[in-house]
PDB file of C-alpha atoms and ligand atoms in Angstrom:
ATOM      1  CA  UNK A 514      -1.383  62.684 -89.370  1.00  0.00           C
ATOM      2  CA  UNK A 515       0.114  59.940 -87.227  1.00  0.00           C
ATOM      3  CA  UNK A 516       3.051  58.053 -88.705  1.00  0.00           C
ATOM      4  CA  UNK A 517       1.632  54.599 -89.569  1.00  0.00           C
ATOM      5  CA  UNK A 518       4.380  53.385 -91.900  1.00  0.00           C
ATOM      6  CA  UNK A 519       6.607  50.573 -90.670  1.00  0.00           C
ATOM      7  CA  UNK A 520       4.478  49.708 -87.630  1.00  0.00           C
ATOM      8  CA  UNK A 521       6.234  47.164 -85.445  1.00  0.00           C
ATOM      9  CA  UNK A 522       4.570  43.749 -85.245  1.00  0.00           C
ATOM     10  CA  UNK A 523       2.928  43.097 -81.879  1.00  0.00           C
ATOM     11  CA  UNK A 524       4.218  39.933 -80.281  1.00  0.00           C
ATOM     12  CA  UNK A 525       4.550  39.962 -76.492  1.00  0.00           C
ATOM     13  CA  UNK A 526       1.137  39.213 -74.963  1.00  0.00           C
ATOM     14  CA  UNK A 527       2.541  37.663 -71.746  1.00  0.00           C
ATOM     15  CA  UNK A 528       0.207  34.699 -72.191  1.00  0.00           C
ATOM     16  CA  UNK A 529       1.558  33.121 -69.009  1.00  0.00           C
ATOM     17  CA  UNK A 530       0.726  36.159 -66.845  1.00  0.00           C
ATOM     18  CA  UNK A 531      -2.873  36.273 -65.590  1.00  0.00           C
ATOM     19  CA  UNK A 532      -4.500  39.713 -65.649  1.00  0.00           C
ATOM     20  CA  UNK A 533      -4.289  41.338 -62.239  1.00  0.00           C
ATOM     21  CA  UNK A 534      -7.414  41.984 -60.264  1.00  0.00           C
ATOM     22  CA  UNK A 535      -6.539  43.802 -57.067  1.00  0.00           C
ATOM     23  CA  UNK A 536      -9.391  44.726 -54.768  1.00  0.00           C
ATOM     24  CA  UNK A 537      -9.609  48.407 -53.847  1.00  0.00           C
ATOM     25  CA  UNK A 538      -8.067  48.915 -50.437  1.00  0.00           C
ATOM     26  CA  UNK A 539     -10.908  50.745 -48.648  1.00  0.00           C
ATOM     27  CA  UNK A 540     -13.739  49.104 -46.784  1.00  0.00           C
ATOM     28  CA  UNK A 541     -17.062  49.288 -48.563  1.00  0.00           C
ATOM     29  CA  UNK A 542     -15.589  50.984 -51.658  1.00  0.00           C
ATOM     30  CA  UNK A 543     -14.998  47.951 -53.888  1.00  0.00           C
ATOM     31  CA  UNK A 544     -18.030  48.532 -56.078  1.00  0.00           C
ATOM     32  CA  UNK A 545     -17.439  52.224 -56.702  1.00  0.00           C
ATOM     33  CA  UNK A 546     -16.558  53.637 -60.083  1.00  0.00           C
ATOM     34  CA  UNK A 547     -12.889  54.357 -60.960  1.00  0.00           C
ATOM     35  CA  UNK A 548     -13.238  58.107 -60.432  1.00  0.00           C
ATOM     36  CA  UNK A 549     -14.687  57.656 -56.941  1.00  0.00           C
ATOM     37  CA  UNK A 550     -11.972  55.193 -55.998  1.00  0.00           C
ATOM     38  CA  UNK A 551      -9.296  57.468 -57.416  1.00  0.00           C
ATOM     39  CA  UNK A 552     -10.626  60.359 -55.362  1.00  0.00           C
ATOM     40  CA  UNK A 553     -10.788  58.250 -52.219  1.00  0.00           C
ATOM     41  CA  UNK A 554      -7.159  57.241 -52.828  1.00  0.00           C
ATOM     42  CA  UNK A 555      -6.322  60.960 -52.519  1.00  0.00           C
ATOM     43  CA  UNK A 556      -8.051  61.121 -49.119  1.00  0.00           C
ATOM     44  CA  UNK A 557      -6.680  57.840 -47.728  1.00  0.00           C
ATOM     45  CA  UNK A 558      -3.048  56.794 -48.194  1.00  0.00           C
ATOM     46  CA  UNK A 559      -3.153  53.571 -50.240  1.00  0.00           C
ATOM     47  CA  UNK A 560      -0.036  52.220 -48.472  1.00  0.00           C
ATOM     48  CA  UNK A 561      -1.422  52.514 -44.919  1.00  0.00           C
ATOM     49  CA  UNK A 562      -5.123  52.549 -45.846  1.00  0.00           C
ATOM     50  CA  UNK A 563      -5.550  55.483 -43.456  1.00  0.00           C
ATOM     51  CA  UNK A 564      -5.668  59.285 -43.443  1.00  0.00           C
ATOM     52  CA  UNK A 565      -4.472  62.254 -41.444  1.00  0.00           C
ATOM     53  CA  UNK A 566      -7.069  64.736 -42.586  1.00  0.00           C
ATOM     54  CA  UNK A 567      -6.403  68.246 -41.359  1.00  0.00           C
ATOM     55  CA  UNK A 568      -9.736  69.925 -40.496  1.00  0.00           C
ATOM     56  CA  UNK A 569      -9.685  73.713 -40.900  1.00  0.00           C
ATOM     57  CA  UNK A 570     -13.355  74.288 -41.880  1.00  0.00           C
ATOM     58  CA  UNK A 571     -14.378  75.800 -38.513  1.00  0.00           C
ATOM     59  CA  UNK A 572     -14.832  79.260 -39.933  1.00  0.00           C
ATOM     60  CA  UNK A 573     -17.958  78.192 -41.815  1.00  0.00           C
ATOM     61  CA  UNK A 574     -20.005  78.545 -38.592  1.00  0.00           C
ATOM     62  CA  UNK A 575     -17.665  80.157 -36.016  1.00  0.00           C
ATOM     63  CA  UNK A 576     -15.576  82.672 -37.941  1.00  0.00           C
ATOM     64  CA  UNK A 577     -11.838  83.127 -37.332  1.00  0.00           C
ATOM     65  CA  UNK A 578     -11.152  80.333 -34.805  1.00  0.00           C
ATOM     66  CA  UNK A 579      -8.020  80.423 -32.615  1.00  0.00           C
ATOM     67  CA  UNK A 580      -5.182  79.065 -34.722  1.00  0.00           C
ATOM     68  CA  UNK A 581      -6.993  79.814 -38.003  1.00  0.00           C
ATOM     69  CA  UNK A 582      -6.768  83.606 -37.871  1.00  0.00           C
ATOM     70  CA  UNK A 583      -4.235  83.476 -40.736  1.00  0.00           C
ATOM     71  CA  UNK A 584      -4.506  80.234 -42.711  1.00  0.00           C
ATOM     72  CA  UNK A 585      -1.728  81.375 -45.017  1.00  0.00           C
ATOM     73  CA  UNK A 586       0.682  81.768 -42.103  1.00  0.00           C
ATOM     74  CA  UNK A 587      -0.400  79.000 -39.768  1.00  0.00           C
ATOM     75  CA  UNK A 588      -1.829  76.241 -41.931  1.00  0.00           C
ATOM     76  CA  UNK A 589       0.007  76.282 -45.261  1.00  0.00           C
ATOM     77  CA  UNK A 590       3.255  75.008 -43.604  1.00  0.00           C
ATOM     78  CA  UNK A 591       1.328  71.961 -42.296  1.00  0.00           C
ATOM     79  CA  UNK A 592       0.020  70.922 -45.711  1.00  0.00           C
ATOM     80  CA  UNK A 593       3.014  68.745 -46.737  1.00  0.00           C
ATOM     81  CA  UNK A 594       2.251  66.539 -43.716  1.00  0.00           C
ATOM     82  CA  UNK A 595      -1.509  66.159 -44.299  1.00  0.00           C
ATOM     83  CA  UNK A 596      -2.884  63.191 -46.226  1.00  0.00           C
ATOM     84  CA  UNK A 597      -5.944  65.331 -46.946  1.00  0.00           C
ATOM     85  CA  UNK A 598      -7.329  68.764 -46.099  1.00  0.00           C
ATOM     86  CA  UNK A 599     -10.889  69.531 -45.013  1.00  0.00           C
ATOM     87  CA  UNK A 600     -11.836  73.137 -45.730  1.00  0.00           C
ATOM     88  CA  UNK A 601     -14.379  75.493 -47.237  1.00  0.00           C
ATOM     89  CA  UNK A 602     -14.324  76.679 -50.821  1.00  0.00           C
ATOM     90  CA  UNK A 603     -13.580  80.216 -49.627  1.00  0.00           C
ATOM     91  CA  UNK A 604     -10.366  79.209 -47.976  1.00  0.00           C
ATOM     92  CA  UNK A 605      -9.475  76.831 -50.789  1.00  0.00           C
ATOM     93  CA  UNK A 606      -9.789  79.480 -53.509  1.00  0.00           C
ATOM     94  CA  UNK A 607      -8.180  82.304 -51.573  1.00  0.00           C
ATOM     95  CA  UNK A 608      -5.439  80.669 -49.572  1.00  0.00           C
ATOM     96  CA  UNK A 609      -4.603  77.049 -50.364  1.00  0.00           C
ATOM     97  CA  UNK A 610      -1.863  76.765 -53.020  1.00  0.00           C
ATOM     98  CA  UNK A 611      -3.250  75.059 -56.142  1.00  0.00           C
ATOM     99  CA  UNK A 612      -0.093  72.903 -56.192  1.00  0.00           C
ATOM    100  CA  UNK A 613      -1.468  71.044 -53.123  1.00  0.00           C
ATOM    101  CA  UNK A 614      -1.807  67.607 -54.662  1.00  0.00           C
ATOM    102  CA  UNK A 615      -3.392  65.595 -51.843  1.00  0.00           C
ATOM    103  CA  UNK A 616      -7.138  65.205 -51.358  1.00  0.00           C
ATOM    104  CA  UNK A 617      -9.354  68.156 -50.522  1.00  0.00           C
ATOM    105  CA  UNK A 618     -12.522  67.339 -48.609  1.00  0.00           C
ATOM    106  CA  UNK A 619     -14.801  70.268 -49.236  1.00  0.00           C
ATOM    107  CA  UNK A 620     -17.275  71.523 -46.622  1.00  0.00           C
ATOM    108  CA  UNK A 621     -20.579  71.387 -48.480  1.00  0.00           C
ATOM    109  CA  UNK A 622     -23.165  72.282 -45.807  1.00  0.00           C
ATOM    110  CA  UNK A 623     -23.740  75.402 -43.733  1.00  0.00           C
ATOM    111  CA  UNK A 624     -26.149  78.156 -42.853  1.00  0.00           C
ATOM    112  CA  UNK A 625     -26.451  78.826 -39.139  1.00  0.00           C
ATOM    113  CA  UNK A 626     -23.668  80.468 -37.140  1.00  0.00           C
ATOM    114  CA  UNK A 627     -22.823  79.731 -33.512  1.00  0.00           C
ATOM    115  CA  UNK A 628     -25.450  82.361 -32.660  1.00  0.00           C
ATOM    116  CA  UNK A 629     -28.259  80.130 -33.933  1.00  0.00           C
ATOM    117  CA  UNK A 630     -29.504  76.520 -33.960  1.00  0.00           C
ATOM    118  CA  UNK A 631     -26.584  74.672 -35.611  1.00  0.00           C
ATOM    119  CA  UNK A 632     -28.610  71.724 -36.910  1.00  0.00           C
ATOM    120  CA  UNK A 633     -30.567  74.024 -39.227  1.00  0.00           C
ATOM    121  CA  UNK A 634     -28.042  73.557 -42.051  1.00  0.00           C
ATOM    122  CA  UNK A 635     -28.622  73.348 -45.782  1.00  0.00           C
ATOM    123  CA  UNK A 636     -26.427  72.354 -48.665  1.00  0.00           C
ATOM    124  CA  UNK A 637     -24.081  75.292 -49.278  1.00  0.00           C
ATOM    125  CA  UNK A 638     -22.452  74.415 -52.581  1.00  0.00           C
ATOM    126  CA  UNK A 639     -23.387  73.177 -56.023  1.00  0.00           C
ATOM    127  CA  UNK A 640     -21.721  69.934 -57.043  1.00  0.00           C
ATOM    128  CA  UNK A 641     -20.541  71.623 -60.293  1.00  0.00           C
ATOM    129  CA  UNK A 642     -18.373  73.940 -58.218  1.00  0.00           C
ATOM    130  CA  UNK A 643     -16.955  71.008 -56.238  1.00  0.00           C
ATOM    131  CA  UNK A 644     -16.025  69.355 -59.568  1.00  0.00           C
ATOM    132  CA  UNK A 645     -14.528  72.623 -60.845  1.00  0.00           C
ATOM    133  CA  UNK A 646     -12.341  72.738 -57.721  1.00  0.00           C
ATOM    134  CA  UNK A 647     -11.265  69.145 -58.403  1.00  0.00           C
ATOM    135  CA  UNK A 648     -11.994  68.119 -54.816  1.00  0.00           C
ATOM    136  CA  UNK A 649     -11.616  64.539 -53.625  1.00  0.00           C
ATOM    137  CA  UNK A 650     -14.810  64.484 -51.490  1.00  0.00           C
ATOM    138  CA  UNK A 651     -17.571  66.659 -50.079  1.00  0.00           C
ATOM    139  CA  UNK A 652     -18.496  66.812 -46.360  1.00  0.00           C
ATOM    140  CA  UNK A 653     -21.947  67.309 -44.878  1.00  0.00           C
ATOM    141  CA  UNK A 654     -23.045  67.546 -41.238  1.00  0.00           C
ATOM    142  CA  UNK A 655     -25.667  65.036 -40.055  1.00  0.00           C
ATOM    143  CA  UNK A 656     -27.450  65.838 -36.766  1.00  0.00           C
ATOM    144  CA  UNK A 657     -28.966  62.557 -35.612  1.00  0.00           C
ATOM    145  CA  UNK A 658     -31.290  63.368 -32.679  1.00  0.00           C
ATOM    146  CA  UNK A 659     -30.946  67.076 -33.382  1.00  0.00           C
ATOM    147  CA  UNK A 660     -33.779  69.530 -33.956  1.00  0.00           C
ATOM    148  CA  UNK A 661     -33.311  69.477 -37.748  1.00  0.00           C
ATOM    149  CA  UNK A 662     -32.372  65.811 -37.985  1.00  0.00           C
ATOM    150  CA  UNK A 663     -34.459  64.990 -41.086  1.00  0.00           C
ATOM    151  CA  UNK A 664     -33.370  68.118 -42.947  1.00  0.00           C
ATOM    152  CA  UNK A 665     -29.704  67.282 -42.288  1.00  0.00           C
ATOM    153  CA  UNK A 666     -30.165  63.672 -43.393  1.00  0.00           C
ATOM    154  CA  UNK A 667     -31.838  64.922 -46.601  1.00  0.00           C
ATOM    155  CA  UNK A 668     -28.929  67.316 -47.158  1.00  0.00           C
ATOM    156  CA  UNK A 669     -26.650  64.266 -47.033  1.00  0.00           C
ATOM    157  CA  UNK A 670     -28.733  62.085 -49.331  1.00  0.00           C
ATOM    158  CA  UNK A 671     -29.024  64.891 -51.902  1.00  0.00           C
ATOM    159  CA  UNK A 672     -25.304  65.449 -51.778  1.00  0.00           C
ATOM    160  CA  UNK A 673     -24.654  61.706 -52.179  1.00  0.00           C
ATOM    161  CA  UNK A 674     -26.910  61.653 -55.292  1.00  0.00           C
ATOM    162  CA  UNK A 675     -25.231  64.687 -56.827  1.00  0.00           C
ATOM    163  CA  UNK A 676     -21.799  63.396 -55.902  1.00  0.00           C
ATOM    164  CA  UNK A 677     -22.411  59.999 -57.477  1.00  0.00           C
ATOM    165  CA  UNK A 678     -23.380  61.748 -60.728  1.00  0.00           C
ATOM    166  CA  UNK A 679     -20.107  63.688 -60.699  1.00  0.00           C
ATOM    167  CA  UNK A 680     -17.952  60.877 -59.297  1.00  0.00           C
ATOM    168  CA  UNK A 681     -17.282  62.679 -55.997  1.00  0.00           C
ATOM    169  CA  UNK A 682     -17.594  60.744 -52.708  1.00  0.00           C
ATOM    170  CA  UNK A 683     -19.442  62.113 -49.678  1.00  0.00           C
ATOM    171  CA  UNK A 684     -18.225  62.292 -46.083  1.00  0.00           C
ATOM    172  CA  UNK A 685     -21.029  62.164 -43.485  1.00  0.00           C
ATOM    173  CA  UNK A 686     -20.005  64.137 -40.380  1.00  0.00           C
ATOM    174  CA  UNK A 687     -21.902  63.075 -37.266  1.00  0.00           C
ATOM    175  CA  UNK A 688     -22.615  66.213 -35.238  1.00  0.00           C
ATOM    176  CA  UNK A 689     -23.533  65.851 -31.594  1.00  0.00           C
ATOM    177  CA  UNK A 690     -25.834  68.402 -29.993  1.00  0.00           C
ATOM    178  CA  UNK A 691     -24.908  69.945 -26.615  1.00  0.00           C
ATOM    179  CA  UNK A 692     -27.243  67.805 -24.537  1.00  0.00           C
ATOM    180  CA  UNK A 693     -26.756  64.499 -26.322  1.00  0.00           C
ATOM    181  CA  UNK A 694     -24.975  61.533 -24.783  1.00  0.00           C
ATOM    182  CA  UNK A 695     -21.706  60.760 -26.534  1.00  0.00           C
ATOM    183  CA  UNK A 696     -21.520  56.989 -26.200  1.00  0.00           C
ATOM    184  CA  UNK A 697     -20.962  53.987 -28.472  1.00  0.00           C
ATOM    185  CA  UNK A 698     -24.697  53.354 -28.744  1.00  0.00           C
ATOM    186  CA  UNK A 699     -25.321  56.868 -30.082  1.00  0.00           C
ATOM    187  CA  UNK A 700     -22.381  56.726 -32.507  1.00  0.00           C
ATOM    188  CA  UNK A 701     -23.366  53.252 -33.800  1.00  0.00           C
ATOM    189  CA  UNK A 702     -26.767  54.720 -34.592  1.00  0.00           C
ATOM    190  CA  UNK A 703     -25.475  57.933 -36.188  1.00  0.00           C
ATOM    191  CA  UNK A 704     -22.663  56.378 -38.269  1.00  0.00           C
ATOM    192  CA  UNK A 705     -24.772  53.465 -39.466  1.00  0.00           C
ATOM    193  CA  UNK A 706     -27.534  55.805 -40.639  1.00  0.00           C
ATOM    194  CA  UNK A 707     -24.971  57.838 -42.603  1.00  0.00           C
ATOM    195  CA  UNK A 708     -23.545  54.723 -44.247  1.00  0.00           C
ATOM    196  CA  UNK A 709     -26.932  53.124 -44.965  1.00  0.00           C
ATOM    197  CA  UNK A 710     -28.096  56.298 -46.654  1.00  0.00           C
ATOM    198  CA  UNK A 711     -25.051  56.493 -48.896  1.00  0.00           C
ATOM    199  CA  UNK A 712     -22.109  58.242 -47.204  1.00  0.00           C
ATOM    200  CA  UNK A 713     -18.844  56.827 -48.549  1.00  0.00           C
ATOM    201  CA  UNK A 714     -17.007  57.501 -45.276  1.00  0.00           C
ATOM    202  CA  UNK A 715     -18.062  58.841 -41.937  1.00  0.00           C
ATOM    203  CA  UNK A 716     -16.504  61.159 -39.359  1.00  0.00           C
ATOM    204  CA  UNK A 717     -17.293  60.537 -35.723  1.00  0.00           C
ATOM    205  CA  UNK A 718     -15.953  61.054 -32.216  1.00  0.00           C
ATOM    206  CA  UNK A 719     -13.918  58.590 -30.218  1.00  0.00           C
ATOM    207  CA  UNK A 720     -15.494  57.002 -27.143  1.00  0.00           C
ATOM    208  CA  UNK A 721     -13.491  55.122 -24.516  1.00  0.00           C
ATOM    209  CA  UNK A 722     -16.037  52.296 -24.212  1.00  0.00           C
ATOM    210  CA  UNK A 723     -16.998  50.277 -27.258  1.00  0.00           C
ATOM    211  CA  UNK A 724     -15.490  52.347 -30.086  1.00  0.00           C
ATOM    212  CA  UNK A 725     -14.618  49.073 -31.878  1.00  0.00           C
ATOM    213  CA  UNK A 726     -18.357  48.297 -32.081  1.00  0.00           C
ATOM    214  CA  UNK A 727     -18.861  51.643 -33.837  1.00  0.00           C
ATOM    215  CA  UNK A 728     -16.214  50.868 -36.467  1.00  0.00           C
ATOM    216  CA  UNK A 729     -17.322  47.223 -36.806  1.00  0.00           C
ATOM    217  CA  UNK A 730     -20.984  48.059 -37.422  1.00  0.00           C
ATOM    218  CA  UNK A 731     -20.287  50.780 -39.984  1.00  0.00           C
ATOM    219  CA  UNK A 732     -19.778  49.282 -43.455  1.00  0.00           C
ATOM    220  CA  UNK A 733     -17.656  52.225 -44.691  1.00  0.00           C
ATOM    221  CA  UNK A 734     -14.429  53.728 -43.272  1.00  0.00           C
ATOM    222  CA  UNK A 735     -14.677  55.787 -40.108  1.00  0.00           C
ATOM    223  CA  UNK A 736     -12.364  58.718 -39.418  1.00  0.00           C
ATOM    224  CA  UNK A 737     -12.062  59.910 -35.877  1.00  0.00           C
ATOM    225  CA  UNK A 738     -12.988  63.557 -35.157  1.00  0.00           C
ATOM    226  CA  UNK A 739     -10.456  65.463 -33.113  1.00  0.00           C
ATOM    227  CA  UNK A 740     -12.729  67.598 -30.947  1.00  0.00           C
ATOM    228  CA  UNK A 741     -11.633  70.156 -28.389  1.00  0.00           C
ATOM    229  CA  UNK A 742      -7.941  70.711 -27.660  1.00  0.00           C
ATOM    230  CA  UNK A 743      -6.332  68.115 -25.423  1.00  0.00           C
ATOM    231  CA  UNK A 744      -2.796  67.838 -24.130  1.00  0.00           C
ATOM    232  CA  UNK A 745      -0.614  66.511 -26.975  1.00  0.00           C
ATOM    233  CA  UNK A 746       0.075  63.198 -25.214  1.00  0.00           C
ATOM    234  CA  UNK A 747      -3.682  62.616 -24.719  1.00  0.00           C
ATOM    235  CA  UNK A 748      -4.523  63.505 -28.315  1.00  0.00           C
ATOM    236  CA  UNK A 749      -1.876  61.071 -29.577  1.00  0.00           C
ATOM    237  CA  UNK A 750      -3.235  58.360 -27.255  1.00  0.00           C
ATOM    238  CA  UNK A 751      -6.783  58.950 -28.480  1.00  0.00           C
ATOM    239  CA  UNK A 752      -5.649  58.733 -32.136  1.00  0.00           C
ATOM    240  CA  UNK A 753      -3.720  55.519 -31.404  1.00  0.00           C
ATOM    241  CA  UNK A 754      -6.732  53.911 -29.708  1.00  0.00           C
ATOM    242  CA  UNK A 755      -9.038  54.950 -32.524  1.00  0.00           C
ATOM    243  CA  UNK A 756      -6.908  53.430 -35.300  1.00  0.00           C
ATOM    244  CA  UNK A 757      -6.184  50.320 -33.183  1.00  0.00           C
ATOM    245  CA  UNK A 758      -9.934  49.931 -32.742  1.00  0.00           C
ATOM    246  CA  UNK A 759     -10.718  50.125 -36.451  1.00  0.00           C
ATOM    247  CA  UNK A 760     -10.733  53.782 -37.522  1.00  0.00           C
ATOM    248  CA  UNK A 761      -9.274  54.491 -40.953  1.00  0.00           C
ATOM    249  CA  UNK A 762      -7.504  57.545 -39.623  1.00  0.00           C
ATOM    250  CA  UNK A 763      -8.336  60.910 -38.095  1.00  0.00           C
ATOM    251  CA  UNK A 764      -9.854  64.219 -39.166  1.00  0.00           C
ATOM    252  CA  UNK A 765      -8.217  66.559 -36.668  1.00  0.00           C
ATOM    253  CA  UNK A 766      -8.263  70.312 -36.386  1.00  0.00           C
ATOM    254  CA  UNK A 767      -7.751  72.048 -33.057  1.00  0.00           C
ATOM    255  CA  UNK A 768      -5.579  69.271 -31.644  1.00  0.00           C
ATOM    256  CA  UNK A 769      -3.145  70.030 -34.427  1.00  0.00           C
ATOM    257  CA  UNK A 770      -3.361  73.737 -35.272  1.00  0.00           C
ATOM    258  CA  UNK A 771      -3.855  74.872 -31.635  1.00  0.00           C
ATOM    259  CA  UNK A 772      -0.845  72.797 -30.502  1.00  0.00           C
ATOM    260  CA  UNK A 773       2.206  74.680 -29.226  1.00  0.00           C
ATOM    261  CA  UNK A 774       4.072  73.163 -32.189  1.00  0.00           C
ATOM    262  CA  UNK A 775       1.578  72.337 -35.003  1.00  0.00           C
ATOM    263  CA  UNK A 776       4.172  71.088 -37.530  1.00  0.00           C
ATOM    264  CA  UNK A 777       5.591  68.693 -34.941  1.00  0.00           C
ATOM    265  CA  UNK A 778       2.128  67.578 -33.847  1.00  0.00           C
ATOM    266  CA  UNK A 779       0.839  66.753 -37.318  1.00  0.00           C
ATOM    267  CA  UNK A 780       3.936  64.635 -37.933  1.00  0.00           C
ATOM    268  CA  UNK A 781       3.511  62.782 -34.637  1.00  0.00           C
ATOM    269  CA  UNK A 782      -0.165  62.147 -35.472  1.00  0.00           C
ATOM    270  CA  UNK A 783       1.005  60.903 -38.881  1.00  0.00           C
ATOM    271  CA  UNK A 784       3.383  58.409 -37.254  1.00  0.00           C
ATOM    272  CA  UNK A 785       0.534  57.067 -35.088  1.00  0.00           C
ATOM    273  CA  UNK A 786      -1.949  56.839 -37.911  1.00  0.00           C
ATOM    274  CA  UNK A 787       0.234  55.547 -40.748  1.00  0.00           C
ATOM    275  CA  UNK A 788       2.816  53.520 -38.844  1.00  0.00           C
ATOM    276  CA  UNK A 789       0.774  52.644 -35.734  1.00  0.00           C
ATOM    277  CA  UNK A 790       3.528  54.181 -33.603  1.00  0.00           C
ATOM    278  CA  UNK A 791       2.766  53.750 -29.890  1.00  0.00           C
ATOM    279  CA  UNK A 792       1.607  56.959 -28.133  1.00  0.00           C
ATOM    280  CA  UNK A 793       4.640  57.226 -25.834  1.00  0.00           C
ATOM    281  CA  UNK A 794       7.031  56.954 -28.773  1.00  0.00           C
ATOM    282  CA  UNK A 795       4.945  59.384 -30.803  1.00  0.00           C
ATOM    283  CA  UNK A 796       5.028  61.840 -27.916  1.00  0.00           C
ATOM    284  CA  UNK A 797       8.826  61.576 -27.815  1.00  0.00           C
ATOM    285  CA  UNK A 798       8.839  62.248 -31.549  1.00  0.00           C
ATOM    286  CA  UNK A 799       6.616  65.274 -30.982  1.00  0.00           C
ATOM    287  CA  UNK A 800       8.979  66.649 -28.320  1.00  0.00           C
ATOM    288  CA  UNK A 801      11.991  66.258 -30.594  1.00  0.00           C
ATOM    289  CA  UNK A 802      10.267  67.867 -33.554  1.00  0.00           C
ATOM    290  CA  UNK A 803       8.814  70.599 -31.298  1.00  0.00           C
ATOM    291  CA  UNK A 804      12.319  71.638 -30.255  1.00  0.00           C
ATOM    292  CA  UNK A 805      13.352  71.818 -33.934  1.00  0.00           C
ATOM    293  CA  UNK A 806      10.214  73.804 -34.805  1.00  0.00           C
ATOM    294  CA  UNK A 807      10.727  76.295 -31.997  1.00  0.00           C
ATOM    295  CA  UNK A 808      14.436  76.671 -32.777  1.00  0.00           C
ATOM    296  CA  UNK A 809      13.439  77.303 -36.435  1.00  0.00           C
ATOM    297  CA  UNK A 810      10.988  79.973 -35.335  1.00  0.00           C
ATOM    298  CA  UNK A 811      13.624  81.727 -33.187  1.00  0.00           C
ATOM    299  CA  UNK A 812      16.074  81.726 -36.115  1.00  0.00           C
ATOM    300  CA  UNK A 813      13.383  83.210 -38.432  1.00  0.00           C
ATOM    301  CA  UNK A 814      12.591  86.049 -35.995  1.00  0.00           C
TER     302      UNK A 814
HETATM  303  C1  R5P B2159     -17.001  69.572 -37.141  1.00  0.00           C
HETATM  304  O1  R5P B2159     -17.826  68.809 -37.281  1.00  0.00           O
HETATM  305  C2  R5P B2159     -16.511  70.485 -38.157  1.00  0.00           C
HETATM  306  O2  R5P B2159     -16.263  69.860 -39.364  1.00  0.00           O
HETATM  307  C3  R5P B2159     -15.398  71.273 -37.623  1.00  0.00           C
HETATM  308  O3  R5P B2159     -15.372  72.523 -38.168  1.00  0.00           O
HETATM  309  C4  R5P B2159     -14.049  70.643 -37.615  1.00  0.00           C
HETATM  310  O4  R5P B2159     -13.838  69.719 -38.619  1.00  0.00           O
HETATM  311  C5  R5P B2159     -13.768  70.057 -36.278  1.00  0.00           C
HETATM  312  O5  R5P B2159     -12.430  69.721 -36.106  1.00  0.00           O
HETATM  313  P1  R5P B2159     -11.813  69.593 -34.646  1.00  0.00           P
HETATM  314  O6  R5P B2159     -12.932  69.237 -33.725  1.00  0.00           O
HETATM  315  O7  R5P B2159     -10.819  68.486 -34.758  1.00  0.00           O
HETATM  316  O8  R5P B2159     -11.195  70.895 -34.298  1.00  0.00           O
END
């Protein structure tokens, strides 16, 4: 029984201090419930308002991708530098240390492999399992203009509904088919559809012309997709342009884990995203850290 004898008198109500009401820091997320906001604050750094999400979910449709052959060896050392991690539940349960305290964005759609029509996805997880894994968000591919466009949009809306019930936000991932034009007009269409139909944040590719119109017309945060491997200097420049033009960070995979020095690269991307470090300076940082990383590897051998 609690000790209720000799309770101290209450007295200090700070009557001269108005109650604080601080708006939630993320675009379009002000009206979400506490649990949703708390989860989003594990995906996006509340201090910078942006994220360096490390995407390693490629295996869900293409198997052991270059750089992801051994997630325990190649990816686990990068985790301290990631604001959030995007992965499948298989890799999460088998390989990601449970002490990883940042946000996990769980791949929630799948079905076809690279041998088949990729837009023919379905939801590939029950929201109860996502809650059990304590993930910060769920990610679903949306194929606007693709063969199974409507099915993929319905996957997203169903996931949004289930996620809202459990307090788990949804990331809509705009997937571009092989023959589709990657321009600002297309990405305005795709990202806006995702946001209008309930996605809490959207992943999309960077375009040189008009990317700021994509971020401006989307009422929820946009994270820039990394895409195929570029030279480190070019990847850092693309990330810098994206955040300068309104992206709330990046969701990058191959441009980090296929780099010659992944630990150096994720830190350089972090400096660009969180501190808005200029690309040239970030590239110098990458070079310095790369030398340390390679020296460290030689010592370990
Ligand atoms: C793409 O839509 C999938 O989510 C990928 O598996 C992954 O996230 C892509 O990352 P990146 O293009 O940066 O390697």
